Tab-separated table of C-alpha atoms in Angstrom:
chain	number	residue	atom	x	y	z
A	10	MET	CA	3.770	30.065	207.184
A	11	ALA	CA	7.075	28.319	207.233
A	12	ASP	CA	8.227	27.370	210.672
A	13	HIS	CA	11.638	28.799	211.305
A	14	ALA	CA	12.396	25.728	213.325
A	15	SER	CA	12.167	23.653	210.178
A	16	ARG	CA	15.223	25.446	208.804
A	17	ARG	CA	17.181	25.113	212.010
A	18	ASP	CA	20.112	22.825	212.547
A	19	ALA	CA	18.894	19.260	212.910
A	20	ASN	CA	20.656	19.074	216.284
A	21	GLN	CA	18.565	21.884	217.676
A	22	PRO	CA	15.224	21.042	219.264
A	23	THR	CA	12.202	22.087	217.232
A	24	ASP	CA	9.866	24.721	218.573
A	25	ASP	CA	7.180	22.092	219.089
A	26	ALA	CA	9.612	19.968	221.087
A	27	LEU	CA	10.455	22.975	223.230
A	28	ILE	CA	6.793	23.634	223.937
A	29	GLY	CA	6.399	20.007	224.950
A	30	ALA	CA	9.333	20.379	227.318
A	31	LEU	CA	7.855	23.615	228.621
A	32	ALA	CA	4.679	21.778	229.535
A	33	GLY	CA	6.956	19.458	231.515
A	34	ARG	CA	8.310	22.486	233.407
A	35	ASP	CA	11.715	22.373	231.716
A	36	LEU	CA	13.515	25.657	232.382
A	37	THR	CA	16.147	24.969	229.747
A	38	ALA	CA	13.435	24.798	227.106
A	39	LEU	CA	12.149	28.158	228.268
A	40	ALA	CA	15.639	29.610	227.995
A	41	VAL	CA	16.079	28.290	224.447
A	42	LEU	CA	12.666	29.596	223.444
A	43	TYR	CA	13.536	32.988	224.869
A	44	ASP	CA	16.852	32.997	223.015
A	45	ARG	CA	14.965	32.327	219.787
A	46	TYR	CA	12.109	34.767	220.132
A	47	GLY	CA	12.925	37.140	222.969
A	48	ARG	CA	14.398	39.781	220.691
A	49	VAL	CA	11.514	39.946	218.247
A	50	ALA	CA	9.040	39.825	221.137
A	51	TYR	CA	10.813	42.738	222.799
A	52	ALA	CA	10.964	44.693	219.537
A	53	LEU	CA	7.222	44.189	219.131
A	54	ALA	CA	6.382	45.203	222.682
A	55	TYR	CA	8.679	48.208	222.475
A	56	ARG	CA	7.147	49.292	219.166
A	57	ILE	CA	3.666	49.181	220.659
A	58	LEU	CA	4.448	50.700	224.052
A	59	GLY	CA	7.394	52.960	223.288
A	60	GLU	CA	8.826	52.462	226.769
A	61	PRO	CA	11.601	49.987	227.614
A	62	GLU	CA	10.352	49.175	231.105
A	63	ALA	CA	6.797	48.530	229.968
A	64	ALA	CA	8.062	46.455	227.042
A	65	GLU	CA	10.211	44.391	229.386
A	66	ASP	CA	7.266	43.737	231.673
A	67	VAL	CA	5.088	42.659	228.770
A	68	VAL	CA	7.707	40.261	227.389
A	69	HIS	CA	8.294	38.871	230.875
A	70	ASP	CA	4.585	38.299	231.363
A	71	GLY	CA	4.223	36.906	227.857
A	72	PHE	CA	6.895	34.256	228.290
A	73	LEU	CA	5.566	33.401	231.727
A	74	SER	CA	2.134	33.012	230.194
A	75	ALA	CA	3.632	30.595	227.662
A	76	TRP	CA	5.395	28.773	230.507
A	77	ARG	CA	2.127	28.351	232.381
A	78	GLY	CA	-0.028	27.665	229.349
A	79	ALA	CA	2.243	25.514	227.197
A	80	GLY	CA	-0.244	22.680	227.559
A	81	SER	CA	-2.867	24.737	225.762
A	82	TYR	CA	-0.712	25.288	222.670
A	83	ARG	CA	-2.153	23.644	219.550
A	84	SER	CA	0.204	23.364	216.602
A	85	GLU	CA	-2.695	23.072	214.153
A	86	ARG	CA	-3.693	26.624	215.043
A	87	GLY	CA	-0.344	28.196	214.239
A	88	ASN	CA	3.346	27.882	214.888
A	89	VAL	CA	5.112	28.561	218.168
A	90	ARG	CA	6.578	31.879	217.062
A	91	GLY	CA	3.133	33.124	216.102
A	92	TRP	CA	1.604	31.850	219.313
A	93	LEU	CA	4.216	33.602	221.426
A	94	LEU	CA	4.044	36.843	219.499
A	95	SER	CA	0.248	36.824	219.677
A	96	ILE	CA	0.456	36.560	223.449
A	97	VAL	CA	2.942	39.423	223.638
A	98	HIS	CA	1.000	41.544	221.160
A	99	HIS	CA	-2.287	41.081	222.961
A	100	ARG	CA	-0.740	41.973	226.304
A	101	ALA	CA	1.035	45.005	224.925
A	102	VAL	CA	-2.128	46.316	223.304
A	103	ASP	CA	-4.018	45.681	226.508
A	104	VAL	CA	-1.464	47.713	228.475
A	105	LEU	CA	-1.489	50.473	225.872
A	106	ARG	CA	-5.266	50.793	225.891
A	107	ARG	CA	-5.278	51.224	229.639
A	108	LYS	CA	-3.182	54.320	229.071
A	109	THR	CA	-5.186	57.018	227.397
A	110	THR	CA	-2.514	59.650	227.026
A	111	PHE	CA	0.175	57.905	225.025
A	112	ARG	CA	0.149	56.488	221.526
A	113	PRO	CA	3.341	55.890	219.602
A	114	ALA	CA	3.833	57.556	216.260
A	115	PRO	CA	3.137	55.548	213.102
A	116	LEU	CA	5.727	53.038	212.100
A	117	GLU	CA	9.090	54.390	211.149
A	118	VAL	CA	10.777	52.892	208.127
A	119	ALA	CA	12.245	49.619	209.268
A	120	GLU	CA	15.992	49.715	209.589
A	121	GLN	CA	18.314	47.078	208.289
A	122	ARG	CA	19.995	45.168	211.032
A	123	PRO	CA	23.770	45.280	211.288
A	124	ALA	CA	25.523	42.822	209.008
A	125	ASP	CA	27.479	41.219	211.827
A	126	GLU	CA	24.238	39.860	213.261
A	127	ASP	CA	23.427	38.095	210.010
A	128	THR	CA	24.109	34.524	210.953
A	129	ALA	CA	22.957	31.926	208.445
A	130	GLU	CA	19.744	31.353	210.354
A	131	GLU	CA	19.097	35.051	210.731
A	132	ALA	CA	19.731	35.560	207.054
A	133	THR	CA	17.158	32.913	206.197
A	134	ARG	CA	14.672	34.458	208.539
A	135	ASN	CA	15.396	37.886	207.177
A	136	VAL	CA	14.355	36.726	203.718
A	137	GLU	CA	10.858	36.251	205.024
A	138	HIS	CA	11.022	39.498	206.972
A	139	ALA	CA	12.235	41.288	203.872
A	140	THR	CA	9.334	39.796	201.924
A	141	VAL	CA	6.785	41.058	204.435
A	142	ARG	CA	8.543	44.412	204.707
A	143	ALA	CA	8.592	44.833	200.947
A	144	ALA	CA	4.963	43.759	200.647
A	145	LEU	CA	3.974	46.162	203.403
A	146	GLU	CA	5.822	49.035	201.789
A	147	ALA	CA	4.224	48.188	198.447
A	148	LEU	CA	0.721	48.611	199.835
A	149	PRO	CA	-1.168	51.801	199.045
A	150	GLN	CA	-0.487	54.222	201.864
A	151	ALA	CA	-4.036	54.115	203.233
A	152	GLN	CA	-3.985	50.309	203.556
A	153	ARG	CA	-0.527	50.254	205.039
A	154	ARG	CA	-1.280	52.992	207.517
A	155	THR	CA	-4.507	51.299	208.600
A	156	ILE	CA	-2.733	48.011	209.242
A	157	GLU	CA	0.171	49.654	211.045
A	158	LEU	CA	-1.997	51.817	213.260
A	159	ALA	CA	-4.139	48.837	214.186
A	160	TYR	CA	-1.354	46.331	214.810
A	161	PHE	CA	1.430	48.531	216.135
A	162	GLY	CA	-0.639	51.453	217.359
A	163	GLY	CA	-3.259	49.431	219.223
A	164	TYR	CA	-6.150	51.405	217.769
A	165	THR	CA	-9.547	49.795	217.472
A	166	HIS	CA	-11.388	49.983	214.172
A	167	VAL	CA	-13.761	52.568	215.643
A	168	GLU	CA	-10.839	54.764	216.704
A	169	LEU	CA	-9.229	54.304	213.306
A	170	ALA	CA	-12.394	55.407	211.527
A	171	GLU	CA	-12.415	58.540	213.668
A	172	ILE	CA	-8.781	59.536	213.303
A	173	MET	CA	-8.683	58.715	209.604
A	174	GLY	CA	-12.047	60.314	208.946
A	175	VAL	CA	-13.466	57.349	207.041
A	176	PRO	CA	-16.431	55.009	207.577
A	177	LEU	CA	-15.968	51.788	209.534
A	178	GLY	CA	-16.520	49.794	206.374
A	179	THR	CA	-13.594	51.527	204.731
A	180	VAL	CA	-11.317	50.654	207.645
A	181	LYS	CA	-12.360	47.011	207.414
A	182	GLY	CA	-11.947	47.018	203.652
A	183	ARG	CA	-8.444	48.461	203.819
A	184	MET	CA	-7.441	45.867	206.371
A	185	ARG	CA	-8.915	43.011	204.367
A	186	ILE	CA	-7.318	43.956	201.067
A	187	GLY	CA	-4.002	44.843	202.694
A	188	LEU	CA	-3.803	41.553	204.596
A	189	GLN	CA	-4.783	39.607	201.482
A	190	LYS	CA	-1.868	41.179	199.607
A	191	LEU	CA	0.527	40.384	202.428
A	192	ARG	CA	-0.803	36.831	202.509
A	193	ARG	CA	-0.144	36.408	198.813
A	194	ALA	CA	3.385	37.759	199.207
A	195	LEU	CA	4.080	35.261	201.988
A	196	ASP	CA	2.587	32.419	199.953
A	197	ARG	CA	4.810	33.304	197.021
A	198	GLU	CA	7.837	33.321	199.298
A	199	HIS	CA	6.961	29.905	200.688
A	200	ARG	CA	6.429	28.458	197.220
A	201	VAL	CA	9.905	29.649	196.266
A	202	GLU	CA	11.320	28.095	199.428
A	203	ARG	CA	9.627	24.777	198.718
A	204	THR	CA	10.894	24.789	195.149
A	205	GLU	CA	14.438	25.472	196.299
A	206	THR	CA	14.167	22.745	198.913
A	207	LEU	CA	13.089	20.210	196.268
A	208	ARG	CA	16.035	21.009	193.982
B	22	MET	CA	-22.395	24.986	218.037
B	23	SER	CA	-24.011	27.777	219.988
B	24	ASP	CA	-23.674	30.553	217.439
B	25	MET	CA	-23.791	29.721	213.749
B	26	THR	CA	-23.530	33.340	212.632
B	27	HIS	CA	-20.079	33.369	211.086
B	28	VAL	CA	-17.719	36.178	211.948
B	29	THR	CA	-15.824	36.308	208.652
B	30	ASP	CA	-16.389	40.024	208.367
B	31	GLU	CA	-14.504	40.674	211.586
B	32	LEU	CA	-11.588	38.271	211.324
B	33	GLU	CA	-9.174	40.877	209.972
B	34	LEU	CA	-9.986	43.080	212.954
B	35	PHE	CA	-9.492	40.104	215.235
B	36	ALA	CA	-6.133	39.203	213.690
B	37	LEU	CA	-4.835	42.750	214.108
B	38	ASP	CA	-6.253	43.101	217.643
B	39	ALA	CA	-8.347	46.027	216.444
B	40	LEU	CA	-11.463	45.056	218.353
B	41	PRO	CA	-12.504	46.192	221.811
B	42	ALA	CA	-12.279	43.491	224.474
B	43	SER	CA	-15.955	42.610	224.508
B	44	ASP	CA	-16.073	42.038	220.739
B	45	ARG	CA	-12.834	40.107	220.876
B	46	ALA	CA	-14.327	37.767	223.458
B	47	ARG	CA	-17.363	37.217	221.268
B	48	ILE	CA	-15.214	36.338	218.261
B	49	ALA	CA	-12.977	34.079	220.362
B	50	ALA	CA	-16.031	32.226	221.643
B	51	HIS	CA	-17.248	31.687	218.090
B	52	LEU	CA	-13.850	30.515	216.877
B	53	ALA	CA	-13.724	27.956	219.646
B	54	GLU	CA	-16.733	26.270	218.075
B	55	CYS	CA	-16.483	27.026	214.352
B	56	PRO	CA	-13.749	25.193	212.416
B	57	ALA	CA	-14.413	27.149	209.198
B	58	CYS	CA	-13.924	30.557	210.793
B	59	ARG	CA	-11.047	29.213	212.865
B	60	GLU	CA	-9.161	28.181	209.735
B	61	GLN	CA	-9.660	31.616	208.193
B	62	ALA	CA	-8.533	33.229	211.417
B	63	ARG	CA	-5.430	31.057	211.438
B	64	LEU	CA	-4.461	32.195	207.935
B	65	LEU	CA	-4.922	35.831	208.906
B	66	ASP	CA	-3.002	35.336	212.143
B	67	GLU	CA	-0.072	34.038	210.131
B	68	VAL	CA	0.056	37.320	208.287
B	69	ALA	CA	-0.354	39.393	211.433
B	70	VAL	CA	2.444	37.653	213.319
B	71	ALA	CA	4.757	38.174	210.348
B	72	LEU	CA	4.468	41.937	210.894
B	73	PRO	CA	6.883	42.042	213.871
B	74	GLY	CA	9.526	40.773	211.460
B	75	THR	CA	9.433	44.154	209.756
B	76	LEU	CA	10.606	45.898	212.917
B	77	PRO	CA	14.180	46.876	213.645
B	78	GLU	CA	15.423	44.760	216.521
B	79	ARG	CA	16.406	46.537	219.677
B	80	ALA	CA	18.877	45.802	222.401
B	81	VAL	CA	17.014	43.696	224.922
B	82	PRO	CA	17.815	44.364	228.590
B	83	THR	CA	20.166	41.589	229.620
B	84	ARG	CA	18.359	41.162	232.928
B	85	LEU	CA	15.137	40.193	231.170
B	86	ARG	CA	16.242	36.642	230.409
B	87	ALA	CA	17.338	36.031	234.003
B	88	ARG	CA	14.167	37.629	235.299
B	89	ILE	CA	11.936	35.341	233.228
B	90	LEU	CA	13.881	32.238	234.218
B	91	ALA	CA	13.933	33.232	237.896
B	92	THR	CA	10.168	33.709	238.000
B	93	ALA	CA	9.557	30.467	236.145
B	94	GLY	CA	12.022	28.693	238.416
B	95	ALA	CA	10.237	29.974	241.473
B	96	GLU	CA	6.927	28.758	240.097
B	97	ARG	CA	8.374	25.364	239.339
B	98	ALA	CA	9.744	25.125	242.845
B	99	VAL	CA	6.322	25.617	244.372
B	100	PRO	CA	3.668	22.990	243.671
B	101	ARG	CA	0.683	24.050	241.667
B	102	PRO	CA	-2.569	24.188	243.625
B	103	ARG	CA	-4.264	20.820	243.622
B	104	ARG	CA	-7.143	20.546	241.219
B	105	ARG	CA	-10.197	19.698	243.262
B	106	THR	CA	-12.712	17.596	241.418
B	107	ALA	CA	-15.759	17.629	243.673
B	108	TRP	CA	-18.246	20.221	242.463
B	109	ALA	CA	-18.743	21.413	246.015
B	110	SER	CA	-15.131	22.485	246.155
B	111	TRP	CA	-15.987	25.163	243.631
B	112	LEU	CA	-18.055	26.864	246.282
B	113	SER	CA	-14.989	28.062	248.138
B	114	PRO	CA	-15.182	31.786	248.976
B	115	ALA	CA	-12.336	32.636	246.619
B	116	ARG	CA	-13.929	30.864	243.676
B	117	VAL	CA	-17.333	32.336	244.378
B	118	ALA	CA	-15.789	35.787	244.538
B	119	ILE	CA	-13.920	35.268	241.303
B	120	ALA	CA	-17.013	33.856	239.602
B	121	VAL	CA	-19.154	36.782	240.719
B	122	LEU	CA	-16.495	39.186	239.597
B	123	ALA	CA	-16.176	37.413	236.266
B	124	ILE	CA	-19.924	37.486	235.640
B	125	ALA	CA	-20.136	41.145	236.555
B	126	VAL	CA	-17.283	42.115	234.310
B	127	VAL	CA	-18.498	40.079	231.362
B	128	VAL	CA	-21.970	41.567	231.706
B	129	LEU	CA	-20.457	45.005	231.711
B	130	GLY	CA	-18.415	44.062	228.678
B	131	ALA	CA	-15.316	45.519	230.259
B	132	VAL	CA	-12.969	42.582	229.976
B	133	ASP	CA	-13.076	39.677	227.575
B	134	ALA	CA	-14.055	36.241	228.749
B	135	ALA	CA	-10.784	34.637	227.800
B	136	THR	CA	-8.910	37.118	229.938
B	137	MET	CA	-11.175	36.401	232.882
B	138	ARG	CA	-10.638	32.663	232.622
B	139	GLU	CA	-6.923	33.207	232.493
B	140	LEU	CA	-7.196	35.600	235.412
B	141	ALA	CA	-9.018	33.087	237.606
B	142	VAL	CA	-6.414	30.418	236.970
B	143	THR	CA	-3.576	32.845	237.353
B	144	ARG	CA	-4.931	34.144	240.651
B	145	ALA	CA	-5.098	30.667	242.102
B	146	GLU	CA	-1.566	29.910	241.007
B	147	ARG	CA	-0.320	33.307	242.068
B	148	ASP	CA	-1.553	32.776	245.618
B	149	ALA	CA	0.524	29.637	245.843
B	150	TYR	CA	3.825	30.972	244.631
B	151	ALA	CA	3.569	34.711	245.197
B	152	ASP	CA	5.700	34.779	248.284
B	153	THR	CA	8.536	32.812	246.757
B	154	ALA	CA	8.315	34.709	243.483
B	155	VAL	CA	8.514	38.029	245.289
B	156	ARG	CA	11.546	36.817	247.168
B	157	PHE	CA	13.170	35.681	243.935
B	158	SER	CA	12.399	39.033	242.375
B	159	HIS	CA	14.658	40.702	244.898
B	160	GLY	CA	17.544	39.160	242.997
B	161	GLY	CA	20.764	38.218	244.696
B	162	GLN	CA	22.887	35.107	244.643
B	163	THR	CA	21.722	31.527	244.329
B	164	TRP	CA	23.400	28.180	244.888
B	165	TYR	CA	21.994	24.762	244.122
B	166	MET	CA	22.525	21.720	246.353
B	167	ALA	CA	21.928	18.268	244.875
B	168	GLY	CA	20.915	15.323	247.042
B	169	ARG	CA	23.645	12.725	247.607
B	170	ASP	CA	23.509	8.935	247.729
B	171	GLN	CA	20.035	7.704	248.622
B	172	TRP	CA	18.786	11.300	248.527
B	173	ALA	CA	19.631	11.734	244.843
B	174	GLY	CA	16.736	13.476	243.136
B	175	SER	CA	16.228	15.828	246.050
B	176	GLY	CA	17.735	19.281	245.912
B	177	GLY	CA	17.519	22.820	247.104
B	178	THR	CA	18.321	26.307	245.881
B	179	LEU	CA	19.748	28.676	248.457
B	180	VAL	CA	18.818	32.267	247.709
B	181	ALA	CA	20.632	35.161	249.355
B	182	PRO	CA	18.556	38.192	248.305
B	183	SER	CA	20.370	41.366	247.416
B	184	LYS	CA	17.717	43.352	249.280
B	185	PRO	CA	19.407	44.238	252.592
B	186	ASP	CA	16.514	43.393	254.919
B	187	ALA	CA	15.434	40.221	253.124
B	188	ALA	CA	16.302	36.924	254.814
B	189	ALA	CA	18.069	34.162	252.926
B	190	PHE	CA	15.947	31.136	252.149
B	191	ILE	CA	16.133	27.751	250.488
B	192	VAL	CA	13.573	26.245	248.151
B	193	PHE	CA	13.902	22.477	248.513
B	194	HIS	CA	12.332	20.009	246.155
B	195	ASP	CA	11.490	16.341	246.474
B	196	LEU	CA	12.646	16.013	250.071
B	197	ARG	CA	12.214	12.479	251.386
B	198	PRO	CA	10.325	11.752	254.600
B	199	VAL	CA	12.437	11.267	257.737
B	200	THR	CA	12.056	8.616	260.384
B	201	SER	CA	10.041	9.358	263.478
B	202	GLY	CA	11.830	11.727	265.818
B	203	ALA	CA	14.321	12.923	263.225
B	204	VAL	CA	14.446	16.320	261.565
B	205	TYR	CA	16.228	17.898	258.668
B	206	THR	CA	18.877	20.317	259.897
B	207	LEU	CA	20.295	23.096	257.806
B	208	TRP	CA	23.879	24.081	258.526
B	209	LEU	CA	26.124	26.961	257.575
B	210	VAL	CA	29.793	26.109	257.598
B	211	ASP	CA	32.508	28.746	257.898
B	212	ALA	CA	35.940	28.716	256.280
B	213	ASP	CA	37.457	27.102	259.363
B	214	GLY	CA	35.076	24.171	259.154
B	215	ARG	CA	32.804	25.198	262.028
B	216	TRP	CA	29.212	24.039	261.544
B	217	MET	CA	26.449	26.342	262.729
B	218	ARG	CA	22.873	25.112	262.917
B	219	ALA	CA	20.675	27.481	260.878
B	220	ALA	CA	17.300	25.720	260.985
B	221	ASN	CA	15.543	22.492	261.914
B	222	PHE	CA	12.479	21.475	259.973
B	223	MET	CA	10.258	18.580	259.025
B	224	PRO	CA	9.518	17.814	255.372
B	225	ASN	CA	6.041	18.990	254.476
B	226	GLY	CA	5.307	16.186	252.039
B	227	GLU	CA	4.909	18.582	249.125
B	228	VAL	CA	7.057	18.636	246.016
B	229	ALA	CA	8.649	21.873	247.172
B	230	GLN	CA	9.287	23.455	250.525
B	231	THR	CA	10.676	26.845	251.406
B	232	VAL	CA	12.790	27.233	254.533
B	233	THR	CA	13.890	30.642	255.741
B	234	LEU	CA	17.252	31.015	257.433
B	235	ASP	CA	17.462	32.956	260.663
B	236	THR	CA	21.101	33.731	259.973
B	237	PRO	CA	22.641	35.729	257.106
B	238	VAL	CA	24.832	33.567	254.893
B	239	GLN	CA	27.534	36.218	254.571
B	240	GLY	CA	30.807	35.008	255.983
B	241	PHE	CA	30.049	31.326	255.487
B	242	ALA	CA	31.743	29.089	252.967
B	243	GLN	CA	29.290	26.189	252.706
B	244	CYS	CA	25.688	25.252	253.257
B	245	ALA	CA	24.611	21.713	254.115
B	246	LEU	CA	21.567	19.663	254.990
B	247	THR	CA	21.694	16.676	257.328
B	248	ILE	CA	19.221	14.472	259.155
B	249	GLU	CA	19.521	14.764	262.931
B	250	LEU	CA	17.887	13.171	265.925
B	251	GLN	CA	18.776	16.103	268.184
B	252	ARG	CA	17.444	19.608	267.641
B	253	GLU	CA	20.497	21.167	269.219
B	254	GLY	CA	24.186	20.492	269.383
B	255	LYS	CA	26.789	19.355	266.918
B	256	ARG	CA	26.207	17.629	263.650
B	257	ALA	CA	25.886	13.869	264.002
B	258	GLY	CA	23.591	12.693	261.201
B	259	PRO	CA	24.130	11.774	257.537
B	260	LEU	CA	24.825	14.430	254.935
B	261	VAL	CA	21.875	14.829	252.527
B	262	MET	CA	23.179	17.653	250.345
B	263	GLN	CA	25.848	20.322	250.437
B	264	SER	CA	27.135	23.277	248.413
B	265	ARG	CA	29.889	25.846	248.532
B	266	ILE	CA	28.523	29.364	248.856
B	267	SER	CA	31.245	31.678	247.692
B	268	GLN	CA	30.574	35.287	248.569
B	269	PRO	CA	31.421	38.294	246.393
B	270	GLN	CA	34.398	40.198	247.729
């Protein structure tokens, strides 16, 4: 997956550089990292938990976890954005599963963000987001719903099989095929990016 | 490699966090040792972490940024617990308790192993900085004092908590040792230039040191740190650091 940092202004520190600074206990690096990914992290936590206070706590804990564990980050295992969002996602799901009475409704149709927030960098990033969004919406409903309920709803595959009334194997199959299609869409997007970069 | 049974069939579930904790721990343990499965997991993770990009962004509470930085700042101000290397040091009551707890929980399959490892480390760190972090969490005003002259590199953050019954305190860092018989003295200075001794203390030799003030900072215009030979009386020693502490009207 393309690292957003690679498209950033050359004067801006890369995500990897920020993580290195984080390991050196640099608060400024933490602030920059938060400014880059705090909003998407909060949107993710809020989508999973449906409560602003709980989402805030999860994002707080997630960034603090990154602050404490920056030394354990390995770039060969994924980019910084993915690492951070994985931390936040895992924590949010963990919090959600401890509550047994609340589950958010399936994903609403994603809204377009206001045009005045479309800075050049945001616009570039939104191309990738639009690609994923379009690929997700293009999936057959059963595959899309399975992926959304798992990732944003925090359901385990066993729970999904129960609420969807299908065998476990079907749940796994829907996830596999759906993710493969999303993967291909992302790969296509990145090939286009590389081609445009070479021109 | 302890477990050569590949987990390919479960990597989609792992990427989407759709596994219960015990299964997740099992997959994580396998991935730690299996490069082939790890590479597949990485590719799937890339897809999973693209999903948040499909969400509408929401207004983030403005306090969240400050809250994260304040907690991290408090942690930075307090030294991490020293890593003890002798194996016998692992037999401390706290570690034994954590180990027993970890074994019990893993056996019961209630919490994944990765979480328990993180928990043990976090608990140790938490014990060291909890008090300062809690104080920081009360919010309030802060002022930073930088060391002057030969004390450059030292510094301290004065925190006046907004919580009414919480005492003001300063988290110093990198304080130099003082000569025998001398002490650091913390002063509050009012608008008329009167210096009031707020605390005497010795440096503890650690990277950071928290000093609580007996006196509220309200009504004072400056805070200063000097080195004194006398524990009472007027200021006589050299100025180490100083800051204005403007109060909200």
